[in-house]
mmCIF file of C-alpha atoms and ligand atoms in Angstrom:
data_model
loop_
_atom_site.group_PDB
_atom_site.id
_atom_site.type_symbol
_atom_site.label_atom_id
_atom_site.label_comp_id
_atom_site.label_asym_id
_atom_site.label_seq_id
_atom_site.Cartn_x
_atom_site.Cartn_y
_atom_site.Cartn_z
ATOM 1 C CA UNK A 1313 -39.657 -5.454 7.460
ATOM 2 C CA UNK A 1314 -37.310 -2.693 8.508
ATOM 3 C CA UNK A 1315 -33.891 -3.376 7.000
ATOM 4 C CA UNK A 1316 -32.458 -0.205 8.585
ATOM 5 C CA UNK A 1317 -29.950 1.746 6.640
ATOM 6 C CA UNK A 1318 -28.644 -0.154 3.599
ATOM 7 C CA UNK A 1319 -25.520 1.240 2.069
ATOM 8 C CA UNK A 1320 -24.960 0.562 -1.561
ATOM 9 C CA UNK A 1321 -21.386 -0.206 -2.427
ATOM 10 C CA UNK A 1322 -19.980 2.586 -4.500
ATOM 11 C CA UNK A 1323 -16.686 4.182 -5.154
ATOM 12 C CA UNK A 1324 -16.561 6.118 -1.905
ATOM 13 C CA UNK A 1325 -14.571 3.838 0.324
ATOM 14 C CA UNK A 1326 -14.077 6.564 2.920
ATOM 15 C CA UNK A 1327 -10.305 6.788 2.370
ATOM 16 C CA UNK A 1328 -10.008 10.200 0.711
ATOM 17 C CA UNK A 1329 -8.654 12.743 3.182
ATOM 18 C CA UNK A 1330 -7.378 10.140 5.617
ATOM 19 C CA UNK A 1331 -3.825 10.057 7.008
ATOM 20 C CA UNK A 1332 -1.739 6.850 7.226
ATOM 21 C CA UNK A 1333 1.586 5.813 8.670
ATOM 22 C CA UNK A 1334 3.434 2.923 6.989
ATOM 23 C CA UNK A 1335 6.592 1.342 8.399
ATOM 24 C CA UNK A 1336 9.040 -0.052 5.837
ATOM 25 C CA UNK A 1337 7.514 2.393 3.329
ATOM 26 C CA UNK A 1338 10.455 2.803 1.044
ATOM 27 C CA UNK A 1339 10.380 -0.604 -0.690
ATOM 28 C CA UNK A 1340 8.299 -3.589 -1.691
ATOM 29 C CA UNK A 1341 4.770 -3.841 -0.243
ATOM 30 C CA UNK A 1342 5.104 -0.637 1.853
ATOM 31 C CA UNK A 1343 6.037 1.436 -1.189
ATOM 32 C CA UNK A 1344 3.284 -0.097 -3.260
ATOM 33 C CA UNK A 1345 0.837 0.756 -0.436
ATOM 34 C CA UNK A 1346 2.046 4.375 -0.444
ATOM 35 C CA UNK A 1347 1.144 4.533 -4.169
ATOM 36 C CA UNK A 1348 -2.210 2.841 -3.622
ATOM 37 C CA UNK A 1349 -3.000 5.360 -0.908
ATOM 38 C CA UNK A 1350 -1.950 8.229 -3.123
ATOM 39 C CA UNK A 1351 -4.468 7.108 -5.721
ATOM 40 C CA UNK A 1352 -7.122 6.929 -2.967
ATOM 41 C CA UNK A 1353 -6.433 10.425 -1.611
ATOM 42 C CA UNK A 1354 -4.727 9.223 1.587
ATOM 43 C CA UNK A 1355 -1.742 11.292 2.893
ATOM 44 C CA UNK A 1356 1.072 9.104 4.112
ATOM 45 C CA UNK A 1357 4.083 9.191 6.466
ATOM 46 C CA UNK A 1358 6.590 6.589 5.253
ATOM 47 C CA UNK A 1359 8.925 5.176 7.857
ATOM 48 C CA UNK A 1360 12.246 3.962 6.459
ATOM 49 C CA UNK A 1361 15.228 2.168 7.962
ATOM 50 C CA UNK A 1362 18.328 4.236 7.340
ATOM 51 C CA UNK A 1363 20.677 1.237 7.061
ATOM 52 C CA UNK A 1364 18.721 -0.311 4.165
ATOM 53 C CA UNK A 1365 19.426 0.153 0.520
ATOM 54 C CA UNK A 1366 16.046 1.680 -0.367
ATOM 55 C CA UNK A 1367 15.619 5.231 -1.592
ATOM 56 C CA UNK A 1368 12.899 6.998 0.396
ATOM 57 C CA UNK A 1369 13.229 10.118 -1.836
ATOM 58 C CA UNK A 1370 12.261 8.028 -4.889
ATOM 59 C CA UNK A 1371 9.182 6.696 -3.049
ATOM 60 C CA UNK A 1372 8.190 10.220 -2.109
ATOM 61 C CA UNK A 1373 8.681 11.374 -5.724
ATOM 62 C CA UNK A 1374 6.510 8.505 -7.024
ATOM 63 C CA UNK A 1375 3.735 9.400 -4.575
ATOM 64 C CA UNK A 1376 3.884 13.104 -5.493
ATOM 65 C CA UNK A 1377 3.779 12.235 -9.183
ATOM 66 C CA UNK A 1378 0.365 10.698 -8.470
ATOM 67 C CA UNK A 1379 -0.720 13.910 -6.764
ATOM 68 C CA UNK A 1380 -0.381 12.390 -3.242
ATOM 69 C CA UNK A 1381 0.929 13.998 -0.091
ATOM 70 C CA UNK A 1382 3.669 12.174 1.701
ATOM 71 C CA UNK A 1383 6.618 12.501 3.972
ATOM 72 C CA UNK A 1384 9.475 10.117 4.607
ATOM 73 C CA UNK A 1385 10.765 9.810 8.151
ATOM 74 C CA UNK A 1386 13.711 7.771 9.376
ATOM 75 C CA UNK A 1387 12.334 5.219 11.851
ATOM 76 C CA UNK A 1388 13.869 1.986 13.060
ATOM 77 C CA UNK A 1389 11.015 -0.039 14.476
ATOM 78 C CA UNK A 1390 13.260 -1.461 17.163
ATOM 79 C CA UNK A 1391 13.368 2.011 18.676
ATOM 80 C CA UNK A 1392 10.149 2.860 20.535
ATOM 81 C CA UNK A 1393 10.951 6.584 20.548
ATOM 82 C CA UNK A 1394 11.599 6.697 16.826
ATOM 83 C CA UNK A 1395 8.306 5.017 16.230
ATOM 84 C CA UNK A 1396 6.542 7.491 18.430
ATOM 85 C CA UNK A 1397 8.154 10.344 16.531
ATOM 86 C CA UNK A 1398 7.111 8.739 13.234
ATOM 87 C CA UNK A 1399 3.480 8.735 14.391
ATOM 88 C CA UNK A 1400 3.756 12.287 15.746
ATOM 89 C CA UNK A 1401 4.852 13.396 12.252
ATOM 90 C CA UNK A 1402 1.471 12.313 10.908
ATOM 91 C CA UNK A 1403 -0.272 14.468 13.479
ATOM 92 C CA UNK A 1404 1.994 17.543 13.074
ATOM 93 C CA UNK A 1405 2.227 17.436 9.269
ATOM 94 C CA UNK A 1406 -1.209 16.180 8.301
ATOM 95 C CA UNK A 1407 -3.391 16.971 11.302
ATOM 96 C CA UNK A 1408 -4.070 13.567 12.734
ATOM 97 C CA UNK A 1409 -3.855 9.808 12.226
ATOM 98 C CA UNK A 1410 -6.480 7.412 10.866
ATOM 99 C CA UNK A 1411 -4.507 4.395 9.631
ATOM 100 C CA UNK A 1412 -1.290 2.624 10.641
ATOM 101 C CA UNK A 1413 0.274 -0.232 8.744
ATOM 102 C CA UNK A 1414 2.999 -2.326 10.480
ATOM 103 C CA UNK A 1415 4.735 -3.563 7.373
ATOM 104 C CA UNK A 1416 8.468 -3.374 8.235
ATOM 105 C CA UNK A 1417 10.079 -6.785 8.445
ATOM 106 C CA UNK A 1418 13.281 -8.756 8.089
ATOM 107 C CA UNK A 1419 13.797 -12.313 6.967
ATOM 108 C CA UNK A 1420 16.887 -14.321 7.929
ATOM 109 C CA UNK A 1421 17.858 -17.949 7.372
ATOM 110 C CA UNK A 1422 19.006 -19.998 10.380
ATOM 111 C CA UNK A 1423 18.606 -23.676 11.295
ATOM 112 C CA UNK A 1424 17.471 -24.348 14.816
ATOM 113 C CA UNK A 1425 20.929 -25.647 15.736
ATOM 114 C CA UNK A 1426 22.562 -22.414 14.499
ATOM 115 C CA UNK A 1427 19.922 -20.053 15.893
ATOM 116 C CA UNK A 1428 21.693 -18.008 18.608
ATOM 117 C CA UNK A 1429 19.758 -15.949 21.118
ATOM 118 C CA UNK A 1430 20.931 -12.920 19.130
ATOM 119 C CA UNK A 1431 19.368 -14.317 15.906
ATOM 120 C CA UNK A 1432 16.119 -15.006 17.681
ATOM 121 C CA UNK A 1433 15.961 -11.751 19.619
ATOM 122 C CA UNK A 1434 16.825 -9.500 16.693
ATOM 123 C CA UNK A 1435 14.174 -11.158 14.521
ATOM 124 C CA UNK A 1436 11.486 -10.869 17.147
ATOM 125 C CA UNK A 1437 12.514 -7.298 17.905
ATOM 126 C CA UNK A 1438 11.732 -6.190 14.317
ATOM 127 C CA UNK A 1439 8.993 -8.557 13.161
ATOM 128 C CA UNK A 1440 6.891 -8.863 16.307
ATOM 129 C CA UNK A 1441 7.850 -6.182 18.878
ATOM 130 C CA UNK A 1442 8.226 -3.700 15.996
ATOM 131 C CA UNK A 1443 4.594 -4.271 15.236
ATOM 132 C CA UNK A 1444 3.608 -3.693 18.892
ATOM 133 C CA UNK A 1445 5.560 -0.447 18.942
ATOM 134 C CA UNK A 1446 3.715 0.913 15.938
ATOM 135 C CA UNK A 1447 0.217 -0.274 16.971
ATOM 136 C CA UNK A 1448 0.757 1.162 20.505
ATOM 137 C CA UNK A 1449 1.927 4.572 19.253
ATOM 138 C CA UNK A 1450 -0.723 4.767 16.540
ATOM 139 C CA UNK A 1451 -3.626 3.813 18.819
ATOM 140 C CA UNK A 1452 -2.454 6.400 21.270
ATOM 141 C CA UNK A 1453 -2.516 9.089 18.540
ATOM 142 C CA UNK A 1454 -5.976 8.172 17.183
ATOM 143 C CA UNK A 1455 -8.742 10.330 18.640
ATOM 144 C CA UNK A 1456 -11.587 8.899 16.643
ATOM 145 C CA UNK A 1457 -12.100 5.675 14.720
ATOM 146 C CA UNK A 1458 -9.171 4.169 12.934
ATOM 147 C CA UNK A 1459 -7.707 1.144 11.204
ATOM 148 C CA UNK A 1460 -4.577 -0.872 11.999
ATOM 149 C CA UNK A 1461 -3.039 -3.533 9.803
ATOM 150 C CA UNK A 1462 -0.042 -5.737 10.442
ATOM 151 C CA UNK A 1463 1.737 -7.769 7.787
ATOM 152 C CA UNK A 1464 2.168 -11.441 8.760
ATOM 153 C CA UNK A 1465 3.215 -14.213 6.331
ATOM 154 C CA UNK A 1466 2.175 -17.649 5.128
ATOM 155 C CA UNK A 1467 5.387 -18.684 6.912
ATOM 156 C CA UNK A 1468 4.092 -18.902 10.456
ATOM 157 C CA UNK A 1469 0.638 -17.562 9.597
ATOM 158 C CA UNK A 1470 -0.226 -20.723 7.716
ATOM 159 C CA UNK A 1471 2.765 -22.972 7.041
ATOM 160 C CA UNK A 1472 5.963 -23.875 8.883
ATOM 161 C CA UNK A 1473 9.234 -23.027 7.115
ATOM 162 C CA UNK A 1474 12.425 -24.884 7.864
ATOM 163 C CA UNK A 1475 15.453 -22.710 8.692
ATOM 164 C CA UNK A 1476 13.110 -19.817 9.431
ATOM 165 C CA UNK A 1477 11.572 -20.719 12.758
ATOM 166 C CA UNK A 1478 12.236 -17.298 14.294
ATOM 167 C CA UNK A 1479 10.578 -15.529 11.357
ATOM 168 C CA UNK A 1480 7.576 -17.918 11.443
ATOM 169 C CA UNK A 1481 7.242 -17.496 15.177
ATOM 170 C CA UNK A 1482 7.159 -13.771 14.850
ATOM 171 C CA UNK A 1483 4.626 -13.862 12.004
ATOM 172 C CA UNK A 1484 2.384 -16.287 13.879
ATOM 173 C CA UNK A 1485 2.643 -14.010 16.912
ATOM 174 C CA UNK A 1486 1.433 -11.096 14.832
ATOM 175 C CA UNK A 1487 -1.939 -12.930 14.388
ATOM 176 C CA UNK A 1488 -2.522 -13.417 18.129
ATOM 177 C CA UNK A 1489 -1.455 -9.834 18.699
ATOM 178 C CA UNK A 1490 -3.884 -8.513 16.092
ATOM 179 C CA UNK A 1491 -6.827 -10.540 17.421
ATOM 180 C CA UNK A 1492 -6.263 -9.194 20.930
ATOM 181 C CA UNK A 1493 -5.716 -5.642 19.916
ATOM 182 C CA UNK A 1494 -8.877 -5.826 17.790
ATOM 183 C CA UNK A 1495 -10.936 -6.869 20.882
ATOM 184 C CA UNK A 1496 -9.350 -4.223 23.051
ATOM 185 C CA UNK A 1497 -9.772 -1.301 20.618
ATOM 186 C CA UNK A 1498 -13.122 -2.147 19.101
ATOM 187 C CA UNK A 1499 -15.036 -0.082 21.696
ATOM 188 C CA UNK A 1500 -13.046 2.964 20.458
ATOM 189 C CA UNK A 1501 -13.993 2.225 16.849
ATOM 190 C CA UNK A 1502 -10.475 1.174 15.924
ATOM 191 C CA UNK A 1503 -10.179 -1.955 13.829
ATOM 192 C CA UNK A 1504 -7.159 -4.197 13.624
ATOM 193 C CA UNK A 1505 -6.523 -6.829 10.982
ATOM 194 C CA UNK A 1506 -3.588 -8.710 9.419
ATOM 195 C CA UNK A 1507 -2.676 -9.586 5.872
ATOM 196 C CA UNK A 1508 -0.854 -12.842 5.117
ATOM 197 C CA UNK A 1509 1.103 -12.504 1.894
ATOM 198 C CA UNK A 1510 2.108 -15.612 0.033
ATOM 199 C CA UNK A 1511 5.085 -15.404 -2.283
ATOM 200 C CA UNK A 1512 5.396 -11.825 -3.432
ATOM 201 C CA UNK A 1513 8.203 -10.480 -5.625
ATOM 202 C CA UNK A 1514 9.960 -7.835 -3.486
ATOM 203 C CA UNK A 1515 13.532 -7.173 -2.275
ATOM 204 C CA UNK A 1516 12.872 -9.592 0.605
ATOM 205 C CA UNK A 1517 11.904 -12.557 -1.501
ATOM 206 C CA UNK A 1518 14.531 -11.810 -4.149
ATOM 207 C CA UNK A 1519 17.251 -12.250 -1.527
ATOM 208 C CA UNK A 1520 18.634 -15.683 -2.409
ATOM 209 C CA UNK A 1521 20.626 -15.985 0.802
ATOM 210 C CA UNK A 1522 17.636 -15.654 3.187
ATOM 211 C CA UNK A 1523 14.666 -16.355 0.950
ATOM 212 C CA UNK A 1524 13.964 -17.962 -2.427
ATOM 213 C CA UNK A 1525 15.867 -15.590 -4.743
ATOM 214 C CA UNK A 1526 14.861 -14.893 -8.356
ATOM 215 C CA UNK A 1527 15.247 -18.518 -9.566
ATOM 216 C CA UNK A 1528 13.435 -19.964 -6.562
ATOM 217 C CA UNK A 1529 10.566 -17.509 -7.010
ATOM 218 C CA UNK A 1530 10.261 -18.339 -10.752
ATOM 219 C CA UNK A 1531 10.149 -22.068 -9.918
ATOM 220 C CA UNK A 1532 7.733 -21.636 -7.045
ATOM 221 C CA UNK A 1533 5.358 -19.700 -9.302
ATOM 222 C CA UNK A 1534 4.547 -22.873 -11.219
ATOM 223 C CA UNK A 1535 3.215 -24.554 -8.024
ATOM 224 C CA UNK A 1536 0.878 -21.665 -7.244
ATOM 225 C CA UNK A 1537 -2.704 -22.122 -8.577
ATOM 226 C CA UNK A 1538 -2.510 -18.582 -10.018
ATOM 227 C CA UNK A 1539 0.543 -19.694 -11.957
ATOM 228 C CA UNK A 1540 2.839 -16.969 -10.730
ATOM 229 C CA UNK A 1541 4.114 -15.192 -7.615
ATOM 230 C CA UNK A 1542 2.332 -12.083 -6.513
ATOM 231 C CA UNK A 1543 3.062 -8.390 -7.046
ATOM 232 C CA UNK A 1544 3.542 -5.995 -4.181
ATOM 233 C CA UNK A 1545 0.634 -3.953 -5.409
ATOM 234 C CA UNK A 1546 -1.688 -6.984 -5.016
ATOM 235 C CA UNK A 1547 -0.895 -7.076 -1.307
ATOM 236 C CA UNK A 1548 -1.100 -3.302 -1.032
ATOM 237 C CA UNK A 1549 -4.640 -3.260 -2.484
ATOM 238 C CA UNK A 1550 -5.743 -5.851 0.072
ATOM 239 C CA UNK A 1551 -4.370 -3.645 2.866
ATOM 240 C CA UNK A 1552 -6.084 -0.661 1.327
ATOM 241 C CA UNK A 1553 -9.355 -2.573 1.426
ATOM 242 C CA UNK A 1554 -8.903 -3.566 5.110
ATOM 243 C CA UNK A 1555 -8.312 0.062 6.077
ATOM 244 C CA UNK A 1556 -11.245 1.391 4.115
ATOM 245 C CA UNK A 1557 -14.897 1.777 5.021
ATOM 246 C CA UNK A 1558 -15.591 -1.271 2.785
ATOM 247 C CA UNK A 1559 -14.186 -3.338 5.667
ATOM 248 C CA UNK A 1560 -16.061 -1.391 8.369
ATOM 249 C CA UNK A 1561 -17.291 -4.533 10.203
ATOM 250 C CA UNK A 1562 -14.101 -6.602 9.778
ATOM 251 C CA UNK A 1563 -11.773 -6.686 12.738
ATOM 252 C CA UNK A 1564 -9.423 -9.249 14.297
ATOM 253 C CA UNK A 1565 -9.224 -11.067 10.966
ATOM 254 C CA UNK A 1566 -6.502 -11.980 8.606
ATOM 255 C CA UNK A 1567 -6.653 -11.933 4.798
ATOM 256 C CA UNK A 1568 -4.457 -14.374 2.847
ATOM 257 C CA UNK A 1569 -3.162 -12.937 -0.407
ATOM 258 C CA UNK A 1570 -1.368 -15.872 -2.081
ATOM 259 C CA UNK A 1571 -2.906 -16.758 -5.430
ATOM 260 C CA UNK A 1572 -4.331 -19.936 -3.886
ATOM 261 C CA UNK A 1573 -1.025 -21.341 -2.699
ATOM 262 C CA UNK A 1574 -2.218 -22.460 0.780
ATOM 263 C CA UNK A 1575 -5.535 -23.886 -0.311
ATOM 264 C CA UNK A 1576 -4.407 -26.079 -3.154
ATOM 265 C CA UNK A 1577 -4.621 -29.851 -2.756
ATOM 266 C CA UNK A 1578 -1.126 -31.106 -2.064
ATOM 267 C CA UNK A 1579 0.318 -32.999 -5.039
HETATM 268 P P1 NAD B 2034 11.073 -5.437 1.748
HETATM 269 O O1 NAD B 2034 12.352 -5.968 2.226
HETATM 270 O O2 NAD B 2034 11.018 -4.576 0.500
HETATM 271 O O3 NAD B 2034 10.339 -4.580 2.864
HETATM 272 C C1 NAD B 2034 10.648 -4.657 4.184
HETATM 273 C C2 NAD B 2034 10.873 -3.229 4.686
HETATM 274 O O4 NAD B 2034 11.108 -3.251 6.128
HETATM 275 C C3 NAD B 2034 12.061 -2.597 4.048
HETATM 276 O O5 NAD B 2034 11.685 -1.279 3.546
HETATM 277 C C4 NAD B 2034 13.065 -2.409 5.197
HETATM 278 O O6 NAD B 2034 13.882 -1.324 5.076
HETATM 279 C C5 NAD B 2034 12.129 -2.348 6.352
HETATM 280 N N1 NAD B 2034 12.778 -2.664 7.639
HETATM 281 C C6 NAD B 2034 13.564 -3.681 7.890
HETATM 282 N N2 NAD B 2034 14.022 -3.651 9.156
HETATM 283 C C7 NAD B 2034 13.490 -2.485 9.652
HETATM 284 C C8 NAD B 2034 13.628 -1.788 10.944
HETATM 285 N N3 NAD B 2034 14.341 -2.297 11.945
HETATM 286 N N4 NAD B 2034 12.943 -0.629 11.097
HETATM 287 C C9 NAD B 2034 12.197 -0.116 10.073
HETATM 288 N N5 NAD B 2034 12.068 -0.661 8.886
HETATM 289 C C10 NAD B 2034 12.704 -1.851 8.679
HETATM 290 O O7 NAD B 2034 10.163 -6.664 1.511
HETATM 291 P P2 NAD B 2034 8.551 -6.835 1.518
HETATM 292 O O8 NAD B 2034 8.301 -8.174 0.941
HETATM 293 O O9 NAD B 2034 7.874 -5.655 0.865
HETATM 294 O O10 NAD B 2034 8.230 -6.935 3.100
HETATM 295 C C11 NAD B 2034 7.124 -6.251 3.651
HETATM 296 C C12 NAD B 2034 6.501 -7.146 4.715
HETATM 297 O O11 NAD B 2034 5.866 -8.230 4.051
HETATM 298 C C13 NAD B 2034 7.496 -7.736 5.702
HETATM 299 O O12 NAD B 2034 6.917 -7.709 6.975
HETATM 300 C C14 NAD B 2034 7.614 -9.168 5.191
HETATM 301 O O13 NAD B 2034 8.056 -10.040 6.205
HETATM 302 C C15 NAD B 2034 6.221 -9.443 4.704
HETATM 303 N N6 NAD B 2034 6.067 -10.572 3.815
HETATM 304 C C16 NAD B 2034 6.696 -10.533 2.566
HETATM 305 C C17 NAD B 2034 6.489 -11.626 1.742
HETATM 306 C C18 NAD B 2034 7.118 -11.742 0.345
HETATM 307 O O14 NAD B 2034 7.032 -12.761 -0.293
HETATM 308 N N7 NAD B 2034 7.775 -10.719 -0.138
HETATM 309 C C19 NAD B 2034 5.690 -12.736 2.147
HETATM 310 C C20 NAD B 2034 5.103 -12.665 3.403
HETATM 311 C C21 NAD B 2034 5.294 -11.604 4.185
#
């Protein structure tokens, strides 16, 4: 029987020497991903939102301390031109683009009754159209194979979440978007997948006004089979996997990273 070429899993995941763009790269999951990529030998361009209280210089310093190459670029994902420039930076500074991770996102609390068109549109503009802007620019800049990842959420991606319908709609939309982009770009050797984080301790989830806050996260951890909420690095490593050669035949999929939260028997 001819089994063809069998590759033995080893430490070479194909990432070393690659170039990645990450939106929302100055904090939380995006920043953890920049560090994970630095350890894997991936050069990164970190998009950051100028109005937000995250320090891109500190993210750059942390990556460089690991021996990684990185560059922080101001890029609001609601601005198509800024996203195009973000991607162009990868090409001009590092010679090309292999990976793009649409991670930037906002979370706002609003009941359906209070949800104005402005609430709805501004949420979708960042959390769904912002993803389209990055995938479009990145796919246009890729001249060989590549990998795209978008960050969805268990809110919308798996569960409903009261007072967060606009967020959940955007995050559910990300999954349909990724499946379609995966089909469209597969002939070019570009894969597209989503990650669905559960409850992860980051600035977003620590915001008590719009999310659970520190006390809510602590309490929620007890209901998670793993017994705790997740760390940003645990999502980052799942994204690193999806963009590596270890996932070479995986496209149009989503990977839930939630410590078993969404598969537990309801009690
Ligand atoms: P975070 O707030 O640290 O990260 C979000 C990042 O997006 C920030 O760096 C922020 O500056 C950036 N951003 C916001 N608006 C932007 C804009 N208009 N343009 C460019 N950047 C913008 O929180 P996080 O948890 O690391 O979030 C990363 C992603 O993970 C988000 O898409 C979020 O919705 C998703 N997520 C998080 C959790 C969780 O529990 N933390 C769960 C599910 C999904």
